[in-house]
PDB file of C-alpha atoms in Angstrom:
ATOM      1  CA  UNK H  28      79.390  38.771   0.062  1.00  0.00           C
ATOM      2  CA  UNK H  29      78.215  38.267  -3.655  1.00  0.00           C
ATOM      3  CA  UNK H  30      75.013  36.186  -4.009  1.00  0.00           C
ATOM      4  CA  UNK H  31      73.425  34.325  -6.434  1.00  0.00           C
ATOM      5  CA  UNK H  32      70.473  31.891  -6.134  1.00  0.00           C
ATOM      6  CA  UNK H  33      71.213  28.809  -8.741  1.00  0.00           C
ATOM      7  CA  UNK H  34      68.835  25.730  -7.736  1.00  0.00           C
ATOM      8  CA  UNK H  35      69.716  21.856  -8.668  1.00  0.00           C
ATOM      9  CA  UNK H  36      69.823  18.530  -7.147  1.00  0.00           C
ATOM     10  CA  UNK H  37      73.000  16.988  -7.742  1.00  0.00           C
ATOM     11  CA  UNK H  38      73.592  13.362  -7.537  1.00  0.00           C
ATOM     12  CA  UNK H  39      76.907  12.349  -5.868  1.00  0.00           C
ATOM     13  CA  UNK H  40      77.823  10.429  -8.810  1.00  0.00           C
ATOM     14  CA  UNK H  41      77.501  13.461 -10.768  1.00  0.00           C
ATOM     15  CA  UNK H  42      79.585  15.759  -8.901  1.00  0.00           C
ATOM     16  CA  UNK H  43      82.504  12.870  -9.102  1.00  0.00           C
ATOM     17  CA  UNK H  44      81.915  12.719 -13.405  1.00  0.00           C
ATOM     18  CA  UNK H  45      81.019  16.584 -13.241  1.00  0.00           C
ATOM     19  CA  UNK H  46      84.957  17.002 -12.524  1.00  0.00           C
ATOM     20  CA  UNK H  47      86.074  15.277 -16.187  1.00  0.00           C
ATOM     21  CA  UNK H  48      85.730  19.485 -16.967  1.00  0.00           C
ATOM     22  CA  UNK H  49      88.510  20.574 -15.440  1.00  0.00           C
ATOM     23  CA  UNK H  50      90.484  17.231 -16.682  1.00  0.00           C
ATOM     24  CA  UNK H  51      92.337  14.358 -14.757  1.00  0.00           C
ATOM     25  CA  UNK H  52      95.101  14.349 -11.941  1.00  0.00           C
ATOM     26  CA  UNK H  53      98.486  14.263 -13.136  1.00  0.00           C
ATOM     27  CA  UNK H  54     101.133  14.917 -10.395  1.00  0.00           C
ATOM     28  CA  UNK H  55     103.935  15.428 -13.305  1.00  0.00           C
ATOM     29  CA  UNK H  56     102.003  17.466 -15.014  1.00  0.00           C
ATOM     30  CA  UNK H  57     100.047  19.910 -12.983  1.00  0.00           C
ATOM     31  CA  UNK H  58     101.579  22.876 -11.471  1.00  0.00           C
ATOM     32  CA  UNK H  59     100.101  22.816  -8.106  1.00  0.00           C
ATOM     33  CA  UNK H  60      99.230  25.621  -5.956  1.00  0.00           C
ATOM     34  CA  UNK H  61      98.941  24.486  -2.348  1.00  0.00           C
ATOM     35  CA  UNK H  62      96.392  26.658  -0.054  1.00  0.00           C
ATOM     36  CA  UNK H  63      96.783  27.149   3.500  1.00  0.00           C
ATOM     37  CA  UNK H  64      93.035  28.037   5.149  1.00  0.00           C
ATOM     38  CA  UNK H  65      93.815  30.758   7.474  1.00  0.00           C
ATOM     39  CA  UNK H  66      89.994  31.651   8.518  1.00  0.00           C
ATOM     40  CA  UNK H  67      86.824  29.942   9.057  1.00  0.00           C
ATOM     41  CA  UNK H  68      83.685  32.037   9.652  1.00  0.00           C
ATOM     42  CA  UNK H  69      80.198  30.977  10.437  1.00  0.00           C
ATOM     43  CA  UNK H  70      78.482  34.170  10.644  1.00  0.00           C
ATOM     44  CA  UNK H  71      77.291  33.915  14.197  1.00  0.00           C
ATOM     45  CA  UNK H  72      75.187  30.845  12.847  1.00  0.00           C
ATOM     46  CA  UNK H  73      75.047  27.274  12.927  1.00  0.00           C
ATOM     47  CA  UNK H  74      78.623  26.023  13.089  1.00  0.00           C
ATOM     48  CA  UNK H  75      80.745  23.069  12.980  1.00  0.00           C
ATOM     49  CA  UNK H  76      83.934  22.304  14.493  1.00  0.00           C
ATOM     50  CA  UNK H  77      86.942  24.199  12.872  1.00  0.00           C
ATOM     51  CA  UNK H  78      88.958  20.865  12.426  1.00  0.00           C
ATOM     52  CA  UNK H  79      85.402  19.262  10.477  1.00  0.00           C
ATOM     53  CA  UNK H  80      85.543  22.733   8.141  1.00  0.00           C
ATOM     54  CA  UNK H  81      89.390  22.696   7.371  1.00  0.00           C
ATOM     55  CA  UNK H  82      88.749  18.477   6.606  1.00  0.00           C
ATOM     56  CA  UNK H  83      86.000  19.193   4.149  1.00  0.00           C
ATOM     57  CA  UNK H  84      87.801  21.888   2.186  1.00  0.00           C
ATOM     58  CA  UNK H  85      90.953  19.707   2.166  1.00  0.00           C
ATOM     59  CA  UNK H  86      88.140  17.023   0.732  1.00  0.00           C
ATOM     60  CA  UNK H  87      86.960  19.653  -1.989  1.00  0.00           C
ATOM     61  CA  UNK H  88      90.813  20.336  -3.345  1.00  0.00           C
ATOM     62  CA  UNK H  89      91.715  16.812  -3.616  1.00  0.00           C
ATOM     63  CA  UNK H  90      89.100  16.885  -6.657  1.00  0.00           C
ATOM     64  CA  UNK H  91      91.322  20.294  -8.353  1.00  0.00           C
ATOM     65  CA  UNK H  92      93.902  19.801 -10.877  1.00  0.00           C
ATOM     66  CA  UNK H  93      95.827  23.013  -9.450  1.00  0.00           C
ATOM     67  CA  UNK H  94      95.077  23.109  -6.092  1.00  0.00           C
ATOM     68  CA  UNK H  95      96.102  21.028  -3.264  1.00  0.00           C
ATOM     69  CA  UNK H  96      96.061  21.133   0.845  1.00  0.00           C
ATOM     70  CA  UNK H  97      99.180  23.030   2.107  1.00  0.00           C
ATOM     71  CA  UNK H  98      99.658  20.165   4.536  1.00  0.00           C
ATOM     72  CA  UNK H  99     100.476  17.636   1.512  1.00  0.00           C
ATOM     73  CA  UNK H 100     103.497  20.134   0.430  1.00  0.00           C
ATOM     74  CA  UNK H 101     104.705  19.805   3.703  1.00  0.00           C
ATOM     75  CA  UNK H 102     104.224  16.075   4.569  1.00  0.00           C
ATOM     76  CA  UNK H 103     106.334  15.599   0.792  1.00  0.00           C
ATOM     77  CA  UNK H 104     109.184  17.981   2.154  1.00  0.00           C
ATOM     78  CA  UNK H 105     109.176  19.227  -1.007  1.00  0.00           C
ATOM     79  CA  UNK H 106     108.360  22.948   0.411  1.00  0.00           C
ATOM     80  CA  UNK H 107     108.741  24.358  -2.662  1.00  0.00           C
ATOM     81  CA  UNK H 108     105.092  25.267  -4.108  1.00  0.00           C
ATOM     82  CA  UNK H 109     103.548  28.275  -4.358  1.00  0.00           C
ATOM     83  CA  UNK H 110     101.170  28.578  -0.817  1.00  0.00           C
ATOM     84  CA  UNK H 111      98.187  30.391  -1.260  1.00  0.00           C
ATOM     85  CA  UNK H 112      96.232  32.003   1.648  1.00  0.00           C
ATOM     86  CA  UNK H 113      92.073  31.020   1.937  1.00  0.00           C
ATOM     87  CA  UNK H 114      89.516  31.976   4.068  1.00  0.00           C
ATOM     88  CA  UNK H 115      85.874  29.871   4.104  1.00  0.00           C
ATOM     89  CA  UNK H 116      82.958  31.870   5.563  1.00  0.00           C
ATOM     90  CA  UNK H 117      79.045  30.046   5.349  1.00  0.00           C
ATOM     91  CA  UNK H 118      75.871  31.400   6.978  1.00  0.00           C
ATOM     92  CA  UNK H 119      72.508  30.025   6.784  1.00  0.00           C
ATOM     93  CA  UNK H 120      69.760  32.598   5.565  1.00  0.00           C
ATOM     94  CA  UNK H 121      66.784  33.048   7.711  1.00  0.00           C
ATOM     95  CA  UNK H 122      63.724  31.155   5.884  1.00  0.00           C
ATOM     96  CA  UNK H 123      60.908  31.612   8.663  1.00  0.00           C
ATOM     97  CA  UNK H 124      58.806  28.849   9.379  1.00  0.00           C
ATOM     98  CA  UNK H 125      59.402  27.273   5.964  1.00  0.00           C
ATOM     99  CA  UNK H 126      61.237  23.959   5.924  1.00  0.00           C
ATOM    100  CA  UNK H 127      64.505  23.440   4.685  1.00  0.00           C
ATOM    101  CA  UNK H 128      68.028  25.301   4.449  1.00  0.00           C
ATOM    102  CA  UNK H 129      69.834  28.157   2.358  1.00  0.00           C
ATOM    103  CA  UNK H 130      73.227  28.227   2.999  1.00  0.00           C
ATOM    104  CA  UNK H 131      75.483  30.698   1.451  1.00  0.00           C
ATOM    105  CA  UNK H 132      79.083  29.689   1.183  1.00  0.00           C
ATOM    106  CA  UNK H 133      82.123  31.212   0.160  1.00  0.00           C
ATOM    107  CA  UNK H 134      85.883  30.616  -0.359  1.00  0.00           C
ATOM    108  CA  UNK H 135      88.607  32.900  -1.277  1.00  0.00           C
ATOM    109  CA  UNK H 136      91.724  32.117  -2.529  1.00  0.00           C
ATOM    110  CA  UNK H 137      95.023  34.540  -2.656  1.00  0.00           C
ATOM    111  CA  UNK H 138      95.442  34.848  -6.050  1.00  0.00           C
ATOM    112  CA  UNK H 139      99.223  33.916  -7.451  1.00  0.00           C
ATOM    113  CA  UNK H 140     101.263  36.746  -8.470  1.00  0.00           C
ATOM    114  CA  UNK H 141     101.506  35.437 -12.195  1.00  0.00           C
ATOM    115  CA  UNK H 142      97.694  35.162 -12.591  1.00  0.00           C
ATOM    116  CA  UNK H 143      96.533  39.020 -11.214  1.00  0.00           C
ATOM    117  CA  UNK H 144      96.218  40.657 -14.158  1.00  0.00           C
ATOM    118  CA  UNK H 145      94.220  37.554 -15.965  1.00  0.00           C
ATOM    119  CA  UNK H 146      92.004  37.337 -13.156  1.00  0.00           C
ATOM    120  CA  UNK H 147      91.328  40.702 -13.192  1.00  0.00           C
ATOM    121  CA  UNK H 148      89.132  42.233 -10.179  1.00  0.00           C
ATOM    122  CA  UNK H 149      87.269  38.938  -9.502  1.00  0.00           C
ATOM    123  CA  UNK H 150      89.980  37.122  -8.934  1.00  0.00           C
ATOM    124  CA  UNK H 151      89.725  34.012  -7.057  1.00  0.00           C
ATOM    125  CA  UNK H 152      86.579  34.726  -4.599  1.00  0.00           C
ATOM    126  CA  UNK H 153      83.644  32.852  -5.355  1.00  0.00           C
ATOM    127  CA  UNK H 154      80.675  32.148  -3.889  1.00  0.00           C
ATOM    128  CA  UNK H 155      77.590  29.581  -4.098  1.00  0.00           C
ATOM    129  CA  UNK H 156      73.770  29.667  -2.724  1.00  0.00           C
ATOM    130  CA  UNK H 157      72.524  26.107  -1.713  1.00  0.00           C
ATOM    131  CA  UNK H 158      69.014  25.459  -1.600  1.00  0.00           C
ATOM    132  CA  UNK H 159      67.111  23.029   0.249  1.00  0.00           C
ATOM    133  CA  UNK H 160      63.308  22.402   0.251  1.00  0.00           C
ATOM    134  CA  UNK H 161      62.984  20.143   2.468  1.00  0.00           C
ATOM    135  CA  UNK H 162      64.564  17.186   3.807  1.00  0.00           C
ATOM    136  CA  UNK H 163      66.959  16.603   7.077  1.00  0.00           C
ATOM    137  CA  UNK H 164      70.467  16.971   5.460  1.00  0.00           C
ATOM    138  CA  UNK H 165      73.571  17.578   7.804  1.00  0.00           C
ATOM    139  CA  UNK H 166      75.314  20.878   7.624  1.00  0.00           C
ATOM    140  CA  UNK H 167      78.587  19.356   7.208  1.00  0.00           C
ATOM    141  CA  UNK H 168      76.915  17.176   4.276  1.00  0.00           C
ATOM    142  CA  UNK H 169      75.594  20.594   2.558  1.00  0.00           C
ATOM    143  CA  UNK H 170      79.260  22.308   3.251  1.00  0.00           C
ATOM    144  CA  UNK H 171      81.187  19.562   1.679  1.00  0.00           C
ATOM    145  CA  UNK H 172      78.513  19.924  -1.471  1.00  0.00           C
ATOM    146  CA  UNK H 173      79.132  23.939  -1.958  1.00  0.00           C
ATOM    147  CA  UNK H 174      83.117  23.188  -0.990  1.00  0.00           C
ATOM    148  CA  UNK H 175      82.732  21.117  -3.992  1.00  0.00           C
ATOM    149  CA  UNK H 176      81.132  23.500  -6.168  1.00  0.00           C
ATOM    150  CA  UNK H 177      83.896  26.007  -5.115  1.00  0.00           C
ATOM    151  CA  UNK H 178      86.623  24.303  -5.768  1.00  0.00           C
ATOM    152  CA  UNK H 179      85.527  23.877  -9.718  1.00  0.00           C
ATOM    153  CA  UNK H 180      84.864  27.027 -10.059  1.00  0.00           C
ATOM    154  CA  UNK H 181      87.814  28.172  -8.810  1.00  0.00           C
ATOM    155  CA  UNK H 182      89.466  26.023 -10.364  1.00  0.00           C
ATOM    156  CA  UNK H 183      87.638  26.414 -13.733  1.00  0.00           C
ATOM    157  CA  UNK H 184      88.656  30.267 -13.454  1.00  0.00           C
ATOM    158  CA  UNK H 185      92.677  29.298 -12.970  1.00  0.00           C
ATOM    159  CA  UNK H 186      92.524  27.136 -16.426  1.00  0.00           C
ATOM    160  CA  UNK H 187      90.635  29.765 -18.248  1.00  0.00           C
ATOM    161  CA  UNK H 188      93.687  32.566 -16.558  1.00  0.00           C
ATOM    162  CA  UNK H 189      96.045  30.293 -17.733  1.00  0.00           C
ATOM    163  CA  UNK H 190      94.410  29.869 -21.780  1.00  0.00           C
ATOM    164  CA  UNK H 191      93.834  26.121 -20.890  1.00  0.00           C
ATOM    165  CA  UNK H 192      92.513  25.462 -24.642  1.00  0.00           C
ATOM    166  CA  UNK H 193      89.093  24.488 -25.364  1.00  0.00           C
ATOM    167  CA  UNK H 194      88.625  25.275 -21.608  1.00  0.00           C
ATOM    168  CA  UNK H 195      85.675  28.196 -22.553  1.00  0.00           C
ATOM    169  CA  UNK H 196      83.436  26.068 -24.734  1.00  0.00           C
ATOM    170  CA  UNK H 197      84.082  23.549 -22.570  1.00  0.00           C
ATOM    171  CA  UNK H 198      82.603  25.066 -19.778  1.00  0.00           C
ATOM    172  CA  UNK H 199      79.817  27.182 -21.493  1.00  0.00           C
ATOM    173  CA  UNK H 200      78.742  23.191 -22.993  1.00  0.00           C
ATOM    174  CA  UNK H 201      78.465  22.162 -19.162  1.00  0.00           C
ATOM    175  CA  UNK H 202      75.243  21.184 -16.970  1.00  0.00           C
ATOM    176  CA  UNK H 203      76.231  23.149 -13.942  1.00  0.00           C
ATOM    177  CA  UNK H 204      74.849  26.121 -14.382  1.00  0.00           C
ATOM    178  CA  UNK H 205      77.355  28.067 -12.018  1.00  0.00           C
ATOM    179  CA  UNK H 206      80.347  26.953 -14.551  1.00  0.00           C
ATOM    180  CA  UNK H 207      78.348  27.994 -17.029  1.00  0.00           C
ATOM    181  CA  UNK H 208      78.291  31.546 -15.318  1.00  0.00           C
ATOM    182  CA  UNK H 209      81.540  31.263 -14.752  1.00  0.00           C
ATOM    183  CA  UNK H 210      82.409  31.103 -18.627  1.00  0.00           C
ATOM    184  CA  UNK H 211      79.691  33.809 -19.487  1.00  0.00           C
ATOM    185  CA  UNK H 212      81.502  36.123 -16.814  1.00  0.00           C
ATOM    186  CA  UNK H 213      85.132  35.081 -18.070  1.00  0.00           C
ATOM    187  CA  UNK H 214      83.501  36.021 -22.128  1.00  0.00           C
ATOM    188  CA  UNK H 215      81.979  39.201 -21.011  1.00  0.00           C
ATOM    189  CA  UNK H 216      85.165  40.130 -19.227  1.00  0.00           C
ATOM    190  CA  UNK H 217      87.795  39.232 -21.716  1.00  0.00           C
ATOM    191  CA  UNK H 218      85.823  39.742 -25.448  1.00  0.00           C
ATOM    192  CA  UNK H 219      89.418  40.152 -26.985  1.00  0.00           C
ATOM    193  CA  UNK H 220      90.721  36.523 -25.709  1.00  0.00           C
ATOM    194  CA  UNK H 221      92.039  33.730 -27.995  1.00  0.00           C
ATOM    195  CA  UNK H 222      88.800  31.528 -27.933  1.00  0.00           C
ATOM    196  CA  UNK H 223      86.016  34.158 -27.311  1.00  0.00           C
ATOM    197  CA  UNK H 224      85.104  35.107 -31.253  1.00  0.00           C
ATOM    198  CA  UNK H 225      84.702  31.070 -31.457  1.00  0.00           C
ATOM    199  CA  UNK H 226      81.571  31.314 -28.656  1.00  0.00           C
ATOM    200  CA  UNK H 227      78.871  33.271 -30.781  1.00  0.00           C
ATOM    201  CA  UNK H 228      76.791  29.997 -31.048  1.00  0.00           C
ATOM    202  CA  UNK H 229      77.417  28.853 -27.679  1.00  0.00           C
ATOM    203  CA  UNK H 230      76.254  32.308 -26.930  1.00  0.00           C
ATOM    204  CA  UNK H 231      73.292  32.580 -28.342  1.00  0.00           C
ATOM    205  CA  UNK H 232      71.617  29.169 -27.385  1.00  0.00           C
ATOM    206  CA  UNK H 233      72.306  30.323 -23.914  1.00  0.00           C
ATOM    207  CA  UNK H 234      69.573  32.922 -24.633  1.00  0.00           C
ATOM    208  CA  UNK H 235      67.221  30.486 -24.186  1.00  0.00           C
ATOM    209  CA  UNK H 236      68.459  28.781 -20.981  1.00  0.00           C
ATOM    210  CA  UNK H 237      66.040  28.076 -18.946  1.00  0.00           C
ATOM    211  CA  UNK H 238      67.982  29.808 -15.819  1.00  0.00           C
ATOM    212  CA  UNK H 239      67.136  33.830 -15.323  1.00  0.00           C
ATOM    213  CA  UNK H 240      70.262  34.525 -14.394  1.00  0.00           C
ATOM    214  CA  UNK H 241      72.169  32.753 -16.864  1.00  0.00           C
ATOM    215  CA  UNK H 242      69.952  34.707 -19.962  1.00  0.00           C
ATOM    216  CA  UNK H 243      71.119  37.925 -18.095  1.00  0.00           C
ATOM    217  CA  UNK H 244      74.853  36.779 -18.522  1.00  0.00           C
ATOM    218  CA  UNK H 245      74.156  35.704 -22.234  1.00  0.00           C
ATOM    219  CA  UNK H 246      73.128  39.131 -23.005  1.00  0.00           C
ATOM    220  CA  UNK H 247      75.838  40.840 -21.655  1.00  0.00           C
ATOM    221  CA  UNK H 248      78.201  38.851 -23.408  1.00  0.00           C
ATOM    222  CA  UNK H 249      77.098  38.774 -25.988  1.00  0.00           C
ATOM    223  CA  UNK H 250      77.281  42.339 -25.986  1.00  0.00           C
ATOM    224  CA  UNK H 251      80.543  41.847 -25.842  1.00  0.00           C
ATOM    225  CA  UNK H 252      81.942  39.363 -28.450  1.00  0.00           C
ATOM    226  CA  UNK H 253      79.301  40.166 -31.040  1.00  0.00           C
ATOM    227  CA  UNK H 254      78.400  43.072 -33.789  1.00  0.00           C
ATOM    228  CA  UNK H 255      75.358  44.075 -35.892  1.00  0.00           C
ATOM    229  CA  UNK H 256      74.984  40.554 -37.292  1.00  0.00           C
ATOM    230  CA  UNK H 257      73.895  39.191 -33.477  1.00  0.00           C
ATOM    231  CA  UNK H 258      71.174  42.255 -33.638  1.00  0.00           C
ATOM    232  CA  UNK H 259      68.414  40.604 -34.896  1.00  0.00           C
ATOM    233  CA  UNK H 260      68.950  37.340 -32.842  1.00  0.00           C
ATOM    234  CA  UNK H 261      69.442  39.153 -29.877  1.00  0.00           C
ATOM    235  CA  UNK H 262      65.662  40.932 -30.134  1.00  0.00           C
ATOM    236  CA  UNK H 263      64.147  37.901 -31.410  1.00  0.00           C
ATOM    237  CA  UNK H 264      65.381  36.214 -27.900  1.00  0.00           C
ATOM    238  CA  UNK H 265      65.119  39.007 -25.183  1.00  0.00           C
ATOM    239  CA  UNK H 266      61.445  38.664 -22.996  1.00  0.00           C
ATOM    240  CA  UNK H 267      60.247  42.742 -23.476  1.00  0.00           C
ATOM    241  CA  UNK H 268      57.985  42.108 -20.125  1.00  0.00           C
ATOM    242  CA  UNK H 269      61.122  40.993 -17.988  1.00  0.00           C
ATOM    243  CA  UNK H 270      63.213  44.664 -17.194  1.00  0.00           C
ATOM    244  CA  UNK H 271      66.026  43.099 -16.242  1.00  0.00           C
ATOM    245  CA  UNK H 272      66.490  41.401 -19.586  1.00  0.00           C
ATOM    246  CA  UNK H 273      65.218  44.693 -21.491  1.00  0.00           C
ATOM    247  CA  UNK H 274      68.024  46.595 -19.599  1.00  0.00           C
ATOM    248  CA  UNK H 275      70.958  44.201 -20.589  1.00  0.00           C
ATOM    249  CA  UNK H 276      69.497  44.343 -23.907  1.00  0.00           C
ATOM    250  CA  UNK H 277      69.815  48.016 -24.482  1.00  0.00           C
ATOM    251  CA  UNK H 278      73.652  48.215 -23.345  1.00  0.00           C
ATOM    252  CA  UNK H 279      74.047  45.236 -25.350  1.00  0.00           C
ATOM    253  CA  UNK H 280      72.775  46.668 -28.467  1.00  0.00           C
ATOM    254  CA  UNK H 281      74.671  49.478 -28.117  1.00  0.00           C
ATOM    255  CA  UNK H 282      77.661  47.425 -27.879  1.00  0.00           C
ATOM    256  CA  UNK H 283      76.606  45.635 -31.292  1.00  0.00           C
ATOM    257  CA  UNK H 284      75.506  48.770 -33.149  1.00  0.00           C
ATOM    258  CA  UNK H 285      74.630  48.839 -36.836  1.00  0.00           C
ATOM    259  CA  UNK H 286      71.446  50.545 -38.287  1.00  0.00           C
ATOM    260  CA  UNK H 287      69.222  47.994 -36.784  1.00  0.00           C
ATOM    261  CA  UNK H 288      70.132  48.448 -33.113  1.00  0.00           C
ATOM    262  CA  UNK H 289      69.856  52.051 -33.871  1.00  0.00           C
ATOM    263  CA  UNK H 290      66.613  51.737 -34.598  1.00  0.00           C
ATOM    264  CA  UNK H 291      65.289  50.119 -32.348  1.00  0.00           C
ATOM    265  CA  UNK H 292      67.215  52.277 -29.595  1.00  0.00           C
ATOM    266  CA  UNK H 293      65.826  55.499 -31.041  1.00  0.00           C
ATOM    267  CA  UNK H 294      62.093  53.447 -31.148  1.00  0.00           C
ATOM    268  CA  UNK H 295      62.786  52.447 -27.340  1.00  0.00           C
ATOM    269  CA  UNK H 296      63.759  56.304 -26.231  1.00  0.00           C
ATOM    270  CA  UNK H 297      60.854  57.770 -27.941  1.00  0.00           C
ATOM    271  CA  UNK H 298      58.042  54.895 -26.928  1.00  0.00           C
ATOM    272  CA  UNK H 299      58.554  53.758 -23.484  1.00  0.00           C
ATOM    273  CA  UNK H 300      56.413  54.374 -20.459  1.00  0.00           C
ATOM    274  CA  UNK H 301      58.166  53.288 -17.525  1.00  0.00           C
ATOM    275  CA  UNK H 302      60.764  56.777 -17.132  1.00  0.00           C
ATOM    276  CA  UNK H 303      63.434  53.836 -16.264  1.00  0.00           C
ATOM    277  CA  UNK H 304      63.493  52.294 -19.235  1.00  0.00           C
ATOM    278  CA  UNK H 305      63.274  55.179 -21.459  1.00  0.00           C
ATOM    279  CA  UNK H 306      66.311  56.533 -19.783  1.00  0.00           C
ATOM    280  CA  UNK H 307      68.339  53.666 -19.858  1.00  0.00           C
ATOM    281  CA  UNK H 308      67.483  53.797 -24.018  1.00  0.00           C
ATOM    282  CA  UNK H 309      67.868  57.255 -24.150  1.00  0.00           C
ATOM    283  CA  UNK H 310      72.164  56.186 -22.390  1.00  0.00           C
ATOM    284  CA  UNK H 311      72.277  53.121 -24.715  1.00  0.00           C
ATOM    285  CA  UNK H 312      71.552  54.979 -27.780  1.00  0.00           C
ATOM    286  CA  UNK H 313      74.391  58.282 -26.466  1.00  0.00           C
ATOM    287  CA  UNK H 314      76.577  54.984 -26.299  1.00  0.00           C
ATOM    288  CA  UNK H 315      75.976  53.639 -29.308  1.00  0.00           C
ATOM    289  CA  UNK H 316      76.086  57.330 -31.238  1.00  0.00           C
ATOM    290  CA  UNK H 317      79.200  57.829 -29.358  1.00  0.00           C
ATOM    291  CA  UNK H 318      80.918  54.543 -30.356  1.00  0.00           C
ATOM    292  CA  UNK H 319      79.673  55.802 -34.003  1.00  0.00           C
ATOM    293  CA  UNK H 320      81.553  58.830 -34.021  1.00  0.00           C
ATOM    294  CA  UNK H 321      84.400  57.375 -32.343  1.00  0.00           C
ATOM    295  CA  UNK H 322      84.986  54.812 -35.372  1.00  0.00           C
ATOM    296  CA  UNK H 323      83.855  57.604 -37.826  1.00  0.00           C
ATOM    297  CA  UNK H 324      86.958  59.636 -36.410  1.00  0.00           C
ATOM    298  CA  UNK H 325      89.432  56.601 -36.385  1.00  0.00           C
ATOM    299  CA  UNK H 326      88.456  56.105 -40.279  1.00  0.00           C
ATOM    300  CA  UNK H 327      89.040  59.746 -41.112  1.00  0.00           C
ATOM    301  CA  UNK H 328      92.507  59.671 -38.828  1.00  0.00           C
ATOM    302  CA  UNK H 329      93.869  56.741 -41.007  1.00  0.00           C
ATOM    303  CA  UNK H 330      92.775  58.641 -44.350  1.00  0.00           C
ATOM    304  CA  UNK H 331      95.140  61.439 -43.300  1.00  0.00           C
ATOM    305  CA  UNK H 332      98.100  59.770 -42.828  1.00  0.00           C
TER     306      UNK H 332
END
């Protein structure tokens, strides 16, 4: 199970505005995928009733454009959407004597047939890591909160398969920080997609977000979307005492290329201290000389025809 710690307190009133990103309900004009959850897993933990779980994930996809409970499609007699298979697994991590909860939670949707190559490997798995200091919250209170936050990002990930316009920006603009990741991942993943070249900006102020993990994701996207002219912004931003960020930065730069990266690669290879580091300069700048020579040789090719 994927994990990722992303704290926030959300108000309830902001989770019901929060879902204006993934637009309104529109039974004409959605096409709706209804989900059948086949398997509930507590992880030997803390559990509720099955009927409670199935109830609050039912909750959760009444918020999603796409998605809907397959017991709606049959109580319509309709019969004829597509039914997707889920499964909803949560465990609660052991925290010692410290107050409070973390609760990992995860839902998995089949992905449709037409969407499996868009999706690519990710598909539609996600999961979210719920945080609590302090307080005495019900468990079925903090599943219905990460069901939620589930449900938009799976959903979030269907529009962007499906090139729901403006749906990138949109979501790389938003204060949730895990649809933020989920547009980061979606730009890293598919650099070549209608919208992406439009998200330098967007990429670079997300530099200088003030969550880790979301700097790590601007990085490697921007790795991805961006060329020699994102060089120099890119080493203005990156921390040199965080190794995390330093790594990201030298595949990234190698990605960008131009005589500045180059630079700085060959600087990195020759000066660093920690043997890590160096090496992983020593592969960026092979990557980067290799990318070289590989545009070098499609130039020449196309001056011999």
């Amino acid at each position: 199970m994927p994990r990722r710690s992303l704290r926030r307190c959300l108000a309830p009133l902001a989770l019901v505005l929060a879902w204006s990103v993934v637009g309104c309900r529109s039974e004409a004009a959605r096409d709706v995928y209804y989900v059948r959850l086949v398997s509930v897993d507590a992880n030997d933990g803390p559990a509720l009733p099955e009927e409670r779980v199935h109830a609050i994930v039912r909750r959760s996809l009444d918020h999603a454009i796409t998605f809907d409970p397959a017991e709606r499609d049959q109580r319509s007699g309709a019969g004829s959407g597509t039914i997707l298979a889920a499964t909803f697994e949560y465990r609660e991590l052991p925290r010692g004597h410290a107050e409070g909860r973390d609760l990992l939670v995860r839902l998995a949707l089949e992905m449709p047939r037409e969407l499996v190559e868009a999706l690519g490997p990710e598909g539609l798995d996600a999961t979210v890591l719920l945080e609590r200091e302090a307080g005495d919250v019900a468990l079925d209170d903090d599943l219905q909160l990460a069901a939620d936050r589930l449900a938009r990002i799976l959903q979030a990930r269907t529009d962007l398969a499906r090139g729901r316009p403006g749906q990138l920006a949109a979501l790389l603009d938003d204060d949730d920080a895990e649809l933020v990741a989920t547009g980061l991942n979606w730009l890293r993943d598919h650099p070549e997609g209608p919208e992406a070249g439009e998200q330098l900006e967007r990429t670079l102020a997300l530099l200088d977000a003030p969550d880790p993990d979301l700097r790590l994701l601007a990085i490697e996207a921007l790795g991805a979307i961006g060329g020699p002219e994102q060089v120099a912004a890119l080493l203005e931003r990156i921390d040199l005492h965080d190794g995390d960020q330093v790594a990201r930065a030298y595949d990234a730069l190698a990605r960008l290329g131009g005589p500045e990266a180059r630079r700085f690669l060959e600087f990195a290879a020759a000066n660093e201290d920690e043997p890590s580091r160096q090496a992983a300069a020593e592969r960026a700048l092979q990557r980067l000389e290799g990318h070289s020579a590989s545009l070098i040789e499609q130039v020449r090719g196309r001056g011999h025809r």
